[in-house]
Amino acid sequence: MPKPPVSKLVAQMGEGPAPLYARVKQMIVQQIESGTWPPHHRVPSESELVNELGFSRMTINRALRELTAEGLLVRMQGVGTFVAEPKTHSALFDVHNIADEIAARGHQHSCQVVTLAEEVAGSERAVALDMREGQRVFHSLIVHYEDGVPVQIEDRYVNAQIAPDYLNQDFTRQTPYAYLSQVAPLTEGEHVVEAILADAYECSLLQIEHSEPCLLIRRRTWSGRLPVTAARLIHPGSRHRLEGRFSK
């Protein structure tokens, strides 16, 4: 759908006592809610909005920053600002294959394997996987994409004794979850959820600003009594939410 010239949007901002940044936000929200700017639509740049609306860069920046924090926009470093997909969600208490979750939403999953290597377990990894320091562990770092947008960093350590062929797998065709479910079926899992700011490298992988909050899930899994994996799953806060339901 063609994008209306920014100058034609000025009339939609209205008058009133609202701060200028709030009026800019309202204008952008109207374009999104009306369907004029659908998901993945490129929003005018800060410079374009400054020139057309006549407001300061600080005003425009605050409007875009707040809409990003609220999950309506996605800002990708060096690329631009886009209308966000409605937030994806995962079950808080369950463990699922991210490729299946994305497919269930009618979207396309892809991934980039950044690291796939054998390492020696240090003290932290040894405790997480209930092994001795110095034992072999496998390390994979994978970025998962939904319709070409990065939605998760999967930083996973695997007990090499449980999955000795882990490094021989093509994880662009089958996720680590799917493979491990075959060789060491999940019987127990542990989740710890935190709000974090990703480091500079993680921000570059997720194509987000350093100031964007992220959801970090620390996950450990067992097959029977044997610990299988310890993973860090990092999601941009503007693109993901967790859901849970329980009964007493």
mmCIF file of C-alpha atoms in Angstrom, residues 27-244:
data_model
loop_
_atom_site.group_PDB
_atom_site.id
_atom_site.type_symbol
_atom_site.label_atom_id
_atom_site.label_comp_id
_atom_site.label_asym_id
_atom_site.label_seq_id
_atom_site.Cartn_x
_atom_site.Cartn_y
_atom_site.Cartn_z
ATOM 1 C CA MET A 27 -0.760 10.514 14.274
ATOM 2 C CA ILE A 28 1.405 7.400 13.833
ATOM 3 C CA VAL A 29 -1.009 5.225 15.834
ATOM 4 C CA GLN A 30 -3.881 6.390 13.619
ATOM 5 C CA GLN A 31 -1.968 5.299 10.520
ATOM 6 C CA ILE A 32 -1.317 1.872 12.053
ATOM 7 C CA GLU A 33 -4.809 1.278 13.418
ATOM 8 C CA SER A 34 -6.445 2.345 10.144
ATOM 9 C CA GLY A 35 -4.304 -0.150 8.223
ATOM 10 C CA THR A 36 -2.711 2.615 6.161
ATOM 11 C CA TRP A 37 0.634 1.530 7.596
ATOM 12 C CA PRO A 38 0.476 -2.297 7.879
ATOM 13 C CA PRO A 39 3.040 -4.513 9.653
ATOM 14 C CA HIS A 40 6.578 -4.181 8.193
ATOM 15 C CA HIS A 41 5.661 -0.810 6.616
ATOM 16 C CA ARG A 42 8.589 1.615 6.728
ATOM 17 C CA VAL A 43 7.827 4.677 8.833
ATOM 18 C CA PRO A 44 9.235 8.054 7.693
ATOM 19 C CA SER A 45 12.666 8.698 9.133
ATOM 20 C CA GLU A 46 13.334 11.152 11.958
ATOM 21 C CA SER A 47 14.752 13.616 9.450
ATOM 22 C CA GLU A 48 11.688 13.329 7.194
ATOM 23 C CA LEU A 49 9.333 13.870 10.126
ATOM 24 C CA VAL A 50 11.371 16.818 11.413
ATOM 25 C CA ASN A 51 11.325 18.473 7.986
ATOM 26 C CA GLU A 52 7.645 17.879 7.262
ATOM 27 C CA LEU A 53 6.149 18.461 10.721
ATOM 28 C CA GLY A 54 8.443 21.282 11.764
ATOM 29 C CA PHE A 55 9.054 19.797 15.227
ATOM 30 C CA SER A 56 12.427 19.311 16.886
ATOM 31 C CA ARG A 57 14.391 16.114 16.464
ATOM 32 C CA MET A 58 14.070 15.566 20.223
ATOM 33 C CA THR A 59 10.254 15.613 19.915
ATOM 34 C CA ILE A 60 10.250 13.177 16.993
ATOM 35 C CA ASN A 61 12.817 10.923 18.632
ATOM 36 C CA ARG A 62 10.786 10.710 21.843
ATOM 37 C CA ALA A 63 7.612 9.786 19.931
ATOM 38 C CA LEU A 64 9.362 7.030 17.969
ATOM 39 C CA ARG A 65 11.233 5.792 21.042
ATOM 40 C CA GLU A 66 8.059 5.486 23.124
ATOM 41 C CA LEU A 67 6.133 3.750 20.334
ATOM 42 C CA THR A 68 9.020 1.296 20.018
ATOM 43 C CA ALA A 69 8.961 0.619 23.769
ATOM 44 C CA GLU A 70 5.188 0.076 23.529
ATOM 45 C CA GLY A 71 5.704 -2.518 20.814
ATOM 46 C CA LEU A 72 4.056 -0.665 17.913
ATOM 47 C CA LEU A 73 7.282 0.085 16.047
ATOM 48 C CA VAL A 74 10.529 -1.794 15.432
ATOM 49 C CA ARG A 75 13.713 0.233 14.976
ATOM 50 C CA MET A 76 16.469 -1.632 13.120
ATOM 51 C CA GLN A 77 19.923 -0.101 13.270
ATOM 52 C CA GLY A 78 21.101 1.147 9.911
ATOM 53 C CA VAL A 79 17.863 0.096 8.221
ATOM 54 C CA GLY A 80 15.010 2.223 9.533
ATOM 55 C CA THR A 81 11.828 2.168 11.595
ATOM 56 C CA PHE A 82 8.995 -0.196 10.732
ATOM 57 C CA VAL A 83 5.491 -1.009 11.933
ATOM 58 C CA ALA A 84 5.750 -4.040 14.198
ATOM 59 C CA GLU A 85 3.906 -7.290 13.822
ATOM 60 C CA PRO A 86 1.516 -7.880 16.716
ATOM 61 C CA LYS A 87 3.730 -9.274 19.468
ATOM 62 C CA THR A 88 4.564 -12.944 19.272
ATOM 63 C CA HIS A 89 4.027 -14.916 22.437
ATOM 64 C CA SER A 90 5.287 -18.067 24.111
ATOM 65 C CA ALA A 91 3.866 -20.125 26.925
ATOM 66 C CA LEU A 92 5.728 -19.338 30.125
ATOM 67 C CA PHE A 93 5.563 -22.855 31.563
ATOM 68 C CA ASP A 94 6.038 -24.891 28.364
ATOM 69 C CA VAL A 95 8.969 -25.628 26.090
ATOM 70 C CA HIS A 96 8.204 -25.490 22.378
ATOM 71 C CA ASN A 97 10.013 -25.522 19.060
ATOM 72 C CA ILE A 98 10.332 -21.899 17.935
ATOM 73 C CA ALA A 99 10.049 -22.969 14.288
ATOM 74 C CA ASP A 100 6.668 -24.577 15.048
ATOM 75 C CA GLU A 101 5.481 -21.485 16.948
ATOM 76 C CA ILE A 102 6.330 -19.245 14.000
ATOM 77 C CA ALA A 103 4.732 -21.624 11.482
ATOM 78 C CA ALA A 104 1.553 -21.758 13.598
ATOM 79 C CA ARG A 105 1.258 -17.996 13.177
ATOM 80 C CA GLY A 106 1.419 -18.454 9.406
ATOM 81 C CA HIS A 107 4.898 -16.958 9.172
ATOM 82 C CA GLN A 108 8.256 -18.118 7.832
ATOM 83 C CA HIS A 109 11.021 -19.301 10.154
ATOM 84 C CA SER A 110 14.679 -19.036 9.255
ATOM 85 C CA CYS A 111 17.874 -18.902 11.280
ATOM 86 C CA GLN A 112 21.552 -18.018 11.237
ATOM 87 C CA VAL A 113 24.030 -20.340 12.950
ATOM 88 C CA VAL A 114 26.659 -18.024 14.426
ATOM 89 C CA THR A 115 28.584 -20.539 16.557
ATOM 90 C CA LEU A 116 28.687 -24.348 16.622
ATOM 91 C CA ALA A 117 31.699 -25.642 18.544
ATOM 92 C CA GLU A 118 33.094 -27.854 21.276
ATOM 93 C CA GLU A 119 34.253 -26.167 24.472
ATOM 94 C CA VAL A 120 35.506 -27.072 27.932
ATOM 95 C CA ALA A 121 33.048 -26.569 30.772
ATOM 96 C CA GLY A 122 34.014 -23.801 33.178
ATOM 97 C CA SER A 123 32.607 -23.583 36.677
ATOM 98 C CA GLU A 124 29.338 -21.863 35.683
ATOM 99 C CA ARG A 125 28.604 -24.308 32.864
ATOM 100 C CA ALA A 126 29.596 -27.300 34.991
ATOM 101 C CA VAL A 127 27.141 -26.315 37.714
ATOM 102 C CA ALA A 128 24.336 -25.692 35.217
ATOM 103 C CA LEU A 129 24.828 -29.087 33.575
ATOM 104 C CA ASP A 130 25.733 -30.993 36.761
ATOM 105 C CA MET A 131 29.144 -32.068 35.489
ATOM 106 C CA ARG A 132 32.780 -31.653 36.412
ATOM 107 C CA GLU A 133 34.829 -28.677 35.269
ATOM 108 C CA GLY A 134 36.893 -29.501 32.232
ATOM 109 C CA GLN A 135 34.375 -31.902 30.697
ATOM 110 C CA ARG A 136 33.323 -31.434 27.064
ATOM 111 C CA VAL A 137 30.266 -29.333 26.232
ATOM 112 C CA PHE A 138 28.846 -28.280 22.884
ATOM 113 C CA HIS A 139 28.001 -24.632 22.308
ATOM 114 C CA SER A 140 25.600 -23.269 19.687
ATOM 115 C CA LEU A 141 24.628 -19.646 19.138
ATOM 116 C CA ILE A 142 21.728 -19.238 16.727
ATOM 117 C CA VAL A 143 19.623 -16.241 15.700
ATOM 118 C CA HIS A 144 16.019 -17.112 14.824
ATOM 119 C CA TYR A 145 14.042 -14.963 12.368
ATOM 120 C CA GLU A 146 10.319 -14.550 11.752
ATOM 121 C CA ASP A 147 9.623 -13.338 8.209
ATOM 122 C CA GLY A 148 13.180 -12.032 8.081
ATOM 123 C CA VAL A 149 13.020 -10.138 11.408
ATOM 124 C CA PRO A 150 15.277 -11.420 14.243
ATOM 125 C CA VAL A 151 13.121 -12.497 17.199
ATOM 126 C CA GLN A 152 15.406 -14.669 19.344
ATOM 127 C CA ILE A 153 19.026 -15.347 20.166
ATOM 128 C CA GLU A 154 19.411 -18.958 21.299
ATOM 129 C CA ASP A 155 22.680 -19.338 23.216
ATOM 130 C CA ARG A 156 22.757 -23.031 24.150
ATOM 131 C CA TYR A 157 25.206 -25.369 25.906
ATOM 132 C CA VAL A 158 24.659 -29.108 25.537
ATOM 133 C CA ASN A 159 25.901 -32.061 27.533
ATOM 134 C CA ALA A 160 28.194 -33.763 25.003
ATOM 135 C CA GLN A 161 27.692 -37.196 26.575
ATOM 136 C CA ILE A 162 23.925 -36.999 26.013
ATOM 137 C CA ALA A 163 24.027 -35.736 22.402
ATOM 138 C CA PRO A 164 27.435 -36.775 20.965
ATOM 139 C CA ASP A 165 26.448 -35.978 17.350
ATOM 140 C CA TYR A 166 25.186 -32.459 18.123
ATOM 141 C CA LEU A 167 27.936 -30.706 16.156
ATOM 142 C CA ASN A 168 27.160 -32.723 13.021
ATOM 143 C CA GLN A 169 23.627 -31.376 12.652
ATOM 144 C CA ASP A 170 22.427 -28.787 10.149
ATOM 145 C CA PHE A 171 20.464 -26.451 12.400
ATOM 146 C CA THR A 172 19.291 -24.340 9.474
ATOM 147 C CA ARG A 173 17.079 -27.315 8.568
ATOM 148 C CA GLN A 174 16.199 -28.617 12.042
ATOM 149 C CA THR A 175 16.268 -26.630 15.282
ATOM 150 C CA PRO A 176 18.319 -27.824 18.259
ATOM 151 C CA TYR A 177 15.029 -28.348 20.112
ATOM 152 C CA ALA A 178 13.740 -30.715 17.415
ATOM 153 C CA TYR A 179 16.999 -32.673 17.297
ATOM 154 C CA LEU A 180 17.379 -32.969 21.072
ATOM 155 C CA SER A 181 13.746 -34.066 21.398
ATOM 156 C CA GLN A 182 14.698 -37.107 19.318
ATOM 157 C CA VAL A 183 17.918 -38.103 21.086
ATOM 158 C CA ALA A 184 17.049 -37.043 24.661
ATOM 159 C CA PRO A 185 13.279 -36.516 25.068
ATOM 160 C CA LEU A 186 12.463 -33.705 27.487
ATOM 161 C CA THR A 187 11.051 -34.792 30.844
ATOM 162 C CA GLU A 188 11.706 -31.704 32.972
ATOM 163 C CA GLY A 189 12.502 -28.049 32.421
ATOM 164 C CA GLU A 190 13.353 -24.948 34.423
ATOM 165 C CA HIS A 191 12.732 -21.331 33.392
ATOM 166 C CA VAL A 192 14.105 -18.157 34.955
ATOM 167 C CA VAL A 193 12.872 -14.939 33.298
ATOM 168 C CA GLU A 194 14.628 -11.571 33.526
ATOM 169 C CA ALA A 195 14.379 -8.154 31.895
ATOM 170 C CA ILE A 196 17.790 -7.113 30.548
ATOM 171 C CA LEU A 197 19.597 -4.773 28.212
ATOM 172 C CA ALA A 198 21.440 -6.868 25.643
ATOM 173 C CA ASP A 199 25.123 -6.185 25.079
ATOM 174 C CA ALA A 200 26.385 -4.471 21.925
ATOM 175 C CA TYR A 201 27.010 -7.730 20.046
ATOM 176 C CA GLU A 202 23.587 -9.136 20.933
ATOM 177 C CA CYS A 203 21.951 -5.865 19.868
ATOM 178 C CA SER A 204 23.676 -6.112 16.501
ATOM 179 C CA LEU A 205 22.415 -9.683 16.044
ATOM 180 C CA LEU A 206 18.855 -8.645 16.944
ATOM 181 C CA GLN A 207 19.101 -5.380 14.972
ATOM 182 C CA ILE A 208 17.854 -3.294 17.911
ATOM 183 C CA GLU A 209 18.965 -0.157 19.708
ATOM 184 C CA HIS A 210 21.073 -0.681 22.824
ATOM 185 C CA SER A 211 18.369 1.024 24.912
ATOM 186 C CA GLU A 212 15.644 -1.487 23.982
ATOM 187 C CA PRO A 213 14.691 -3.807 26.873
ATOM 188 C CA CYS A 214 14.851 -7.530 26.184
ATOM 189 C CA LEU A 215 13.344 -10.631 27.748
ATOM 190 C CA LEU A 216 15.916 -13.191 28.841
ATOM 191 C CA ILE A 217 14.799 -16.745 29.550
ATOM 192 C CA ARG A 218 17.385 -18.930 31.261
ATOM 193 C CA ARG A 219 16.320 -22.487 30.478
ATOM 194 C CA ARG A 220 17.652 -25.805 31.727
ATOM 195 C CA THR A 221 16.252 -29.139 30.570
ATOM 196 C CA TRP A 222 16.540 -32.755 31.689
ATOM 197 C CA SER A 223 15.856 -36.122 30.119
ATOM 198 C CA GLY A 224 15.073 -38.443 32.968
ATOM 199 C CA ARG A 225 17.640 -37.579 35.629
ATOM 200 C CA LEU A 226 20.242 -36.412 33.129
ATOM 201 C CA PRO A 227 20.762 -32.670 32.492
ATOM 202 C CA VAL A 228 20.764 -32.040 28.736
ATOM 203 C CA THR A 229 21.029 -28.304 28.052
ATOM 204 C CA ALA A 230 21.484 -24.896 29.626
ATOM 205 C CA ALA A 231 20.381 -22.053 27.370
ATOM 206 C CA ARG A 232 19.926 -18.292 27.302
ATOM 207 C CA LEU A 233 17.056 -17.173 25.047
ATOM 208 C CA ILE A 234 17.013 -13.421 24.359
ATOM 209 C CA HIS A 235 13.945 -11.758 22.812
ATOM 210 C CA PRO A 236 13.551 -8.060 21.928
ATOM 211 C CA GLY A 237 10.923 -6.731 24.320
ATOM 212 C CA SER A 238 9.074 -4.943 21.513
ATOM 213 C CA ARG A 239 8.586 -8.201 19.593
ATOM 214 C CA HIS A 240 7.716 -10.785 22.224
ATOM 215 C CA ARG A 241 5.654 -11.509 25.301
ATOM 216 C CA LEU A 242 5.275 -14.464 27.646
ATOM 217 C CA GLU A 243 1.961 -15.948 28.692
ATOM 218 C CA GLY A 244 1.105 -18.342 31.477
#
